[in-house]
Amino acid sequence: MNRVVRVGLLAGLLPLLVGCATYASIDNQPRYGALTQDDTDAYSIGRQRPGQHPDEITVALAFSGGGARAAALAYGVLLELRDTKVPAKNGSATLLDEVDAISAVSGGSFTAAYYGLHGDATFPAFEQQVLRRDLNADLLRQVLNPLRWFTPQGRSAAAAQLYGRTIFQGARFADLQKRNGPLVIINASDLESGNRFAFLQGQFDLLCSDLLSFPIADAVAASSAVPVLFEPVVLQNYATCSPAKQVSKVKDDESPQLQQAIDGLQGYRDKQTRRYIHLADGGLTDNLGLRAFQEGIDLAGGLSAFLRRIDRTPAAHMVVISVDSSANAGAGLGLSRRAPSIARSIDAMTDIQLQRYNAATLELMQDSLKQWTADVSTPSRPVQGHLVAVSLRDLPDTDLRARLEAVPTGFSLSPQQVDELVDAGRRLLREHPQFQALLQALGP
């Protein structure tokens, strides 16, 4: 998080951070009995969407973390997809209509969850209700409310309460399930296992818990719970059911990262030592939000097995659009011989690790996309893969790029910052060479 925002929040939260112990409220409800293998009707990867054109194109979006900066850039990408017409069986559609899934972390989860709930009504409501709202001030008022000091409610619970009241209006995953929109995967980080945690019923089955009754605001609060500033969001790992789903095994020569993910999933079966699951910022384990797609397909045993599981045939075009709003915390250090402050140094070091991990994730996704499409292609029906990596770092205007990368990773933006970030999201997608190649491949 940006130093200015961190200092401001810490100044307000310091009295509550010192010597205070909180016990999180538990909002996930148990499931009972034997769970079935069929997840086509659950809020999970196998969820079916009627009325799309799955034989022609599959589109997956990944929204990174980065506070309101990430939310605004992702919103601009959604706008551009909405205004991009593509051929369809019934005449024409927009690329936004063809989006099957959105995976998001931290700030990007606000945009993803809102669009999943409201569809076309997102435009321009999200801009007014979220992007042009001073959520930093709202959070401080909520957390510093004297009435809350005498309750066991923690800061993350207060944030979730605020999001639920002002942004998501008490919506739960059952409300997402009712809509004929894309699958929205909100990702957090399991602090004990070090793995990504996805708010999907398949993951909740391992906890013997019901996702549909879980508040969306709580999932977004978990995904954006920056350590120290916010406590982890806690789920209870119930022992009330018999999960039917077996966690996959990997061969000895397969990815160590995949093995770590599997070990983490296996760990939820230990109901004694893992009675409670502590979830924090999703950016700790995958700041781009791409790992949900990668791990989902790899755990299924490859794309062919994954498509068989969800009863789908390969689309002619597989499109993954990654929206990366990460900033450059080290920018400007070379202008002075003076040693940077501790906070600035921590920001720069964190950013270095984040950028290297992001680059590795993109490279892995590019390689996997090539392998997946090769595996499901046939001579009569080739499948093309398209990875469109949208990033603030690709803005050609150096002054604009520096200005937007300097936007604090908080929850408030100035009107000018909103305008520039939304426009940047649109332009970066529209002018991206891979996006242009996709449109050309799809035809007039």
XYZ file of C-alpha atoms in Angstrom:
444
model
C 0.000 0.000 0.000
C 1.235 3.513 -0.774
C 3.150 5.181 2.072
C 0.880 8.229 2.313
C -2.232 6.095 2.565
C -0.579 3.687 4.995
C 0.596 6.473 7.291
C -2.815 8.133 7.239
C -4.661 4.948 8.032
C -2.153 3.837 10.651
C -2.423 7.193 12.391
C -6.135 6.692 12.732
C -5.969 2.991 13.518
C -2.977 3.007 15.873
C -5.017 3.189 19.085
C -6.911 0.125 17.928
C -3.859 -1.785 16.690
C -1.971 -1.686 19.984
C -2.953 -4.173 22.644
C -6.269 -5.094 21.081
C -7.320 -8.667 20.431
C -10.398 -9.365 18.363
C -12.298 -12.546 17.739
C -13.699 -12.668 14.237
C -17.363 -13.305 13.629
C -18.022 -16.447 11.609
C -20.315 -15.825 8.634
C -19.988 -19.107 6.710
C -22.719 -21.643 7.401
C -22.258 -25.445 7.573
C -23.474 -28.056 5.098
C -24.631 -31.458 6.293
C -24.643 -35.009 4.969
C -22.970 -36.440 1.888
C -22.011 -33.943 -0.806
C -22.433 -34.924 -4.462
C -19.912 -34.665 -7.286
C -22.288 -32.668 -9.509
C -21.463 -28.971 -9.259
C -23.176 -27.703 -12.417
C -25.896 -26.063 -10.299
C -23.520 -24.741 -7.647
C -21.542 -21.513 -7.781
C -18.480 -23.258 -9.120
C -16.364 -23.803 -12.214
C -18.947 -26.153 -13.721
C -21.715 -23.538 -13.604
C -23.558 -23.330 -16.932
C -24.584 -20.090 -18.625
C -27.450 -20.336 -21.118
C -27.597 -18.079 -24.139
C -23.892 -17.754 -24.923
C -21.917 -18.923 -27.948
C -19.449 -21.383 -26.362
C -18.458 -22.950 -29.691
C -17.033 -19.677 -31.005
C -15.217 -17.902 -28.190
C -14.361 -18.285 -24.514
C -13.268 -15.135 -22.701
C -11.743 -15.028 -19.203
C -10.782 -11.811 -17.414
C -8.283 -11.420 -14.579
C -8.305 -8.226 -12.478
C -5.258 -7.436 -10.342
C -4.980 -5.820 -6.958
C -4.166 -2.162 -6.451
C -7.029 -0.571 -4.524
C -9.262 1.929 -6.297
C -6.610 2.274 -9.018
C -7.174 -1.382 -9.935
C -10.950 -1.032 -9.725
C -10.952 1.936 -12.131
C -8.593 0.352 -14.680
C -10.688 -2.842 -14.690
C -13.850 -0.777 -15.132
C -12.322 0.882 -18.209
C -11.586 -2.549 -19.698
C -15.200 -3.622 -19.104
C -16.407 -0.484 -20.879
C -14.216 -1.214 -23.904
C -15.420 -4.823 -24.055
C -19.015 -3.580 -23.863
C -18.433 -1.320 -26.865
C -16.614 -3.941 -28.956
C -18.993 -5.720 -31.340
C -18.237 -9.237 -32.569
C -20.099 -11.572 -34.940
C -22.539 -14.013 -33.376
C -25.038 -16.624 -34.543
C -27.923 -14.227 -33.981
C -26.283 -11.260 -35.694
C -23.871 -9.476 -33.391
C -22.888 -9.397 -29.755
C -20.332 -7.582 -27.655
C -17.172 -9.127 -26.295
C -18.471 -8.391 -22.808
C -21.452 -10.666 -23.538
C -18.985 -13.478 -24.245
C -17.089 -13.271 -20.936
C -17.378 -16.612 -19.144
C -15.382 -15.938 -15.986
C -13.716 -13.114 -14.070
C -11.008 -13.865 -11.520
C -10.061 -10.979 -9.245
C -8.041 -10.029 -6.209
C -8.117 -7.099 -3.819
C -9.146 -3.843 -5.565
C -10.119 -5.700 -8.742
C -12.619 -7.800 -6.783
C -14.828 -4.725 -6.218
C -15.300 -4.289 -9.984
C -15.708 -8.004 -10.671
C -18.276 -8.600 -7.932
C -20.268 -5.481 -8.797
C -20.450 -6.411 -12.471
C -21.379 -9.989 -11.592
C -24.317 -8.674 -9.564
C -25.531 -5.889 -11.859
C -24.472 -6.690 -15.431
C -25.145 -3.811 -17.815
C -26.489 -1.696 -14.939
C -22.860 -1.445 -13.792
C -22.474 1.393 -16.318
C -22.292 4.066 -14.952
C -23.540 3.072 -11.468
C -20.216 1.574 -10.363
C -18.402 4.739 -11.298
C -20.730 6.854 -9.169
C -21.155 4.505 -6.203
C -17.565 3.283 -5.886
C -14.937 5.051 -7.984
C -16.069 8.590 -7.173
C -16.692 7.786 -3.510
C -14.154 8.515 -0.767
C -14.012 5.017 0.671
C -10.889 5.897 2.670
C -12.896 8.428 4.669
C -15.833 6.029 4.995
C -13.525 3.305 6.296
C -11.956 5.583 8.882
C -15.366 6.722 10.108
C -16.554 3.111 10.320
C -13.465 1.829 12.116
C -13.107 4.806 14.466
C -16.788 4.900 15.426
C -16.716 4.979 19.260
C -19.707 2.647 19.393
C -17.578 -0.051 17.775
C -14.797 0.214 20.364
C -16.930 -1.546 22.944
C -17.762 -4.492 20.708
C -15.610 -7.446 19.603
C -15.988 -6.369 15.962
C -12.618 -6.184 14.178
C -11.516 -3.818 11.434
C -12.123 -6.325 8.631
C -15.633 -6.971 9.921
C -16.221 -3.214 10.001
C -14.958 -2.920 6.414
C -17.190 -5.792 5.282
C -20.146 -4.143 6.990
C -19.395 -0.880 5.158
C -19.021 -2.610 1.759
C -22.205 -4.574 2.313
C -24.208 -1.487 3.195
C -22.873 1.007 0.643
C -21.764 -1.092 -2.369
C -23.269 -4.577 -2.379
C -26.531 -3.906 -0.484
C -26.348 -7.113 1.523
C -26.003 -9.374 -1.539
C -24.873 -12.958 -1.091
C -23.450 -15.505 -3.497
C -26.971 -16.783 -4.072
C -27.642 -13.433 -5.765
C -24.640 -13.961 -8.053
C -25.911 -17.461 -8.824
C -29.315 -16.129 -9.924
C -27.843 -13.808 -12.531
C -27.008 -14.980 -16.024
C -23.584 -13.388 -15.821
C -20.024 -14.657 -15.840
C -18.624 -16.719 -12.996
C -16.905 -14.295 -10.602
C -13.985 -15.811 -8.703
C -12.962 -13.691 -5.718
C -9.545 -14.758 -4.443
C -7.957 -14.352 -1.012
C -4.838 -15.865 0.590
C -4.846 -18.595 3.233
C -2.286 -17.370 5.750
C -1.557 -20.825 7.206
C -1.065 -22.815 4.004
C 0.226 -19.901 1.905
C -2.193 -20.853 -0.893
C -4.756 -18.981 -2.938
C -8.323 -19.390 -1.611
C -11.160 -19.038 -4.132
C -14.721 -18.228 -3.077
C -16.256 -21.103 -5.046
C -18.496 -23.895 -3.799
C -15.850 -26.491 -4.651
C -13.501 -24.843 -2.134
C -16.287 -24.405 0.415
C -17.160 -28.114 0.093
C -13.799 -28.905 1.674
C -14.918 -26.794 4.650
C -18.348 -28.489 4.716
C -19.757 -25.002 4.215
C -22.410 -23.294 2.102
C -21.159 -20.551 -0.225
C -24.569 -19.371 -1.481
C -25.478 -17.910 1.922
C -22.114 -16.162 2.323
C -22.058 -12.334 1.999
C -20.225 -11.023 -1.062
C -18.955 -8.069 0.977
C -17.149 -10.490 3.313
C -15.406 -12.167 0.364
C -14.311 -8.790 -1.034
C -13.141 -7.721 2.441
C -11.042 -10.901 2.686
C -9.597 -10.384 -0.781
C -8.543 -6.821 0.109
C -7.522 -7.363 3.753
C -4.043 -5.829 3.704
C -2.062 -7.371 6.602
C -1.587 -5.176 9.703
C -4.198 -2.637 8.592
C -6.932 -5.275 8.559
C -7.186 -8.565 10.401
C -7.791 -11.734 8.392
C -11.366 -12.739 7.622
C -12.014 -16.040 9.390
C -14.011 -19.025 8.138
C -14.898 -22.083 10.198
C -13.828 -25.478 8.872
C -16.815 -27.657 9.766
C -16.858 -31.431 10.211
C -20.544 -31.812 9.347
C -20.393 -33.499 5.934
C -18.748 -36.162 3.808
C -17.143 -34.368 0.849
C -17.480 -36.432 -2.329
C -14.834 -34.496 -4.212
C -11.362 -35.987 -3.948
C -8.381 -33.689 -4.215
C -6.239 -34.531 -7.255
C -2.794 -36.040 -7.104
C 0.140 -35.039 -9.253
C 2.973 -36.983 -10.780
C 6.455 -36.640 -9.351
C 7.661 -34.660 -12.368
C 4.840 -32.140 -12.330
C 4.856 -28.577 -10.987
C 5.947 -28.072 -7.356
C 3.531 -25.124 -7.236
C 0.675 -27.408 -8.213
C 1.761 -29.868 -5.526
C 1.730 -27.051 -2.966
C -1.818 -26.123 -4.024
C -2.934 -29.746 -3.661
C -1.289 -30.086 -0.246
C -3.122 -26.941 0.827
C -6.468 -28.336 -0.304
C -5.757 -31.645 1.435
C -5.068 -29.723 4.616
C -8.707 -28.650 4.924
C -9.605 -32.278 5.693
C -7.810 -31.947 9.022
C -10.695 -30.612 11.063
C -8.725 -30.585 14.309
C -5.662 -28.475 13.587
C -7.373 -26.411 10.877
C -10.605 -25.548 12.669
C -10.458 -21.965 11.419
C -9.198 -20.574 8.100
C -7.606 -17.105 8.192
C -7.878 -15.222 4.893
C -6.017 -12.068 3.868
C -5.241 -10.002 0.759
C -5.428 -12.116 -2.399
C -2.456 -10.249 -3.828
C -0.153 -12.087 -1.413
C -0.495 -15.298 -3.444
C -1.496 -14.024 -6.899
C -1.682 -10.302 -7.530
C -2.831 -10.776 -11.155
C -5.724 -13.141 -10.449
C -4.543 -15.534 -13.186
C -3.735 -18.504 -10.947
C -7.416 -19.388 -10.550
C -7.604 -20.349 -14.227
C -4.176 -21.983 -14.225
C -4.755 -24.127 -11.148
C -8.354 -24.985 -12.061
C -7.318 -26.490 -15.386
C -4.147 -28.120 -14.045
C -5.999 -29.723 -11.130
C -8.515 -31.172 -13.585
C -5.679 -32.850 -15.486
C -5.482 -30.485 -18.463
C -7.900 -28.602 -20.678
C -9.471 -31.672 -22.294
C -10.313 -33.191 -18.908
C -11.503 -29.824 -17.619
C -13.888 -29.343 -20.564
C -15.249 -32.884 -20.181
C -15.913 -32.211 -16.527
C -18.001 -29.115 -17.258
C -19.582 -30.660 -20.357
C -18.232 -28.132 -22.833
C -16.545 -28.427 -26.218
C -13.449 -26.366 -27.044
C -14.210 -22.903 -28.389
C -12.475 -21.796 -31.569
C -10.891 -18.911 -29.650
C -9.691 -19.016 -26.042
C -9.082 -15.486 -24.780
C -7.470 -14.499 -21.478
C -7.323 -10.771 -20.687
C -5.089 -9.833 -17.760
C -5.571 -6.326 -16.311
C -2.524 -5.322 -14.260
C -2.700 -2.038 -12.354
C 0.460 -2.517 -10.288
C 2.519 0.627 -9.770
C 6.239 1.376 -9.651
C 7.016 2.152 -6.013
C 10.699 2.689 -6.776
C 10.142 5.415 -9.368
C 12.096 8.572 -8.619
C 14.614 7.027 -6.205
C 17.398 7.740 -8.692
C 16.805 11.494 -8.503
C 18.389 11.850 -5.071
C 21.480 10.546 -3.262
C 19.528 10.639 -0.036
C 18.599 7.218 1.358
C 14.870 6.506 1.069
C 12.760 6.187 4.185
C 12.030 2.790 5.682
C 8.458 2.930 4.388
C 9.610 3.869 0.874
C 12.221 1.103 0.925
C 9.640 -1.481 1.997
C 7.302 -0.331 -0.771
C 10.073 -0.623 -3.371
C 11.227 -4.056 -2.172
C 7.676 -5.357 -2.119
C 7.095 -3.995 -5.607
C 10.240 -5.690 -6.945
C 9.065 -9.086 -5.718
C 5.550 -8.438 -6.972
C 6.685 -7.496 -10.471
C 8.949 -10.520 -10.782
C 6.149 -12.830 -9.645
C 3.706 -11.159 -12.038
C 6.141 -11.645 -14.927
C 6.559 -15.326 -14.053
C 2.773 -15.782 -13.834
C 2.233 -14.207 -17.264
C 4.956 -16.353 -18.802
C 3.409 -19.483 -17.274
C -0.034 -18.533 -18.589
C 1.353 -17.892 -22.086
C 3.070 -21.295 -22.160
C 0.010 -23.050 -20.747
C -2.320 -21.408 -23.243
C -0.184 -22.718 -26.084
C -0.197 -26.206 -24.620
C -3.915 -26.224 -23.860
C -4.947 -25.084 -27.333
C -2.573 -27.582 -28.964
C -4.071 -30.403 -26.902
C -7.673 -29.673 -27.939
C -7.059 -28.602 -31.551
C -7.884 -30.921 -34.435
C -7.039 -30.594 -38.145
C -10.665 -29.774 -38.891
C -11.108 -27.417 -35.934
C -8.007 -25.561 -34.743
C -8.259 -23.676 -31.472
C -6.476 -20.348 -31.139
C -5.246 -18.936 -27.841
C -5.007 -15.202 -27.141
C -3.331 -13.701 -24.058
C -3.941 -9.945 -23.807
C -1.870 -8.477 -20.975
C -3.097 -4.943 -20.209
C -0.733 -3.017 -17.932
C -0.257 0.566 -16.834
C 3.428 0.131 -17.652
C 2.554 -0.054 -21.346
C 1.096 3.453 -21.532
C 3.049 5.276 -24.262
C 2.573 8.692 -22.650
C 5.396 8.787 -20.085
C 3.909 11.657 -18.090
C 0.520 9.954 -17.872
C 2.134 6.638 -16.978
C 4.160 8.202 -14.172
C 1.096 10.030 -12.887
C -1.112 6.930 -12.799
C 1.566 4.675 -11.354
C 1.921 7.203 -8.535
C -1.771 6.924 -7.594
C -1.842 5.588 -4.004
C -3.035 2.033 -3.480
C -5.919 3.157 -1.316
C -9.683 3.371 -1.715
C -10.097 6.946 -2.922
C -9.429 8.701 -6.225
C -9.702 12.275 -7.406
C -12.129 12.965 -10.284
C -9.172 13.442 -12.634
C -7.627 10.127 -11.556
C -10.919 8.317 -12.186
C -11.195 9.797 -15.679
C -7.589 9.030 -16.579
C -7.593 5.465 -15.233
C -10.882 4.525 -16.907
C -9.698 6.010 -20.200
C -6.340 4.233 -19.828
C -8.106 0.883 -19.385
C -10.092 1.436 -22.545
C -7.140 2.602 -24.645
C -4.715 -0.045 -23.409
C -7.124 -2.811 -24.374
C -8.266 -1.273 -27.656
C -4.713 -0.616 -28.893
C -3.142 -3.848 -27.642
C -1.640 -5.821 -30.568
C -3.018 -9.151 -29.323
C -6.485 -7.640 -28.941
C -6.336 -6.277 -32.469
C -5.235 -9.701 -33.733
C -8.171 -11.299 -31.920
C -10.686 -8.954 -33.540
C -9.167 -9.628 -36.929
C -9.403 -13.385 -36.353
C -13.046 -13.120 -35.302
C -13.954 -11.402 -38.580
C -15.979 -8.287 -39.433
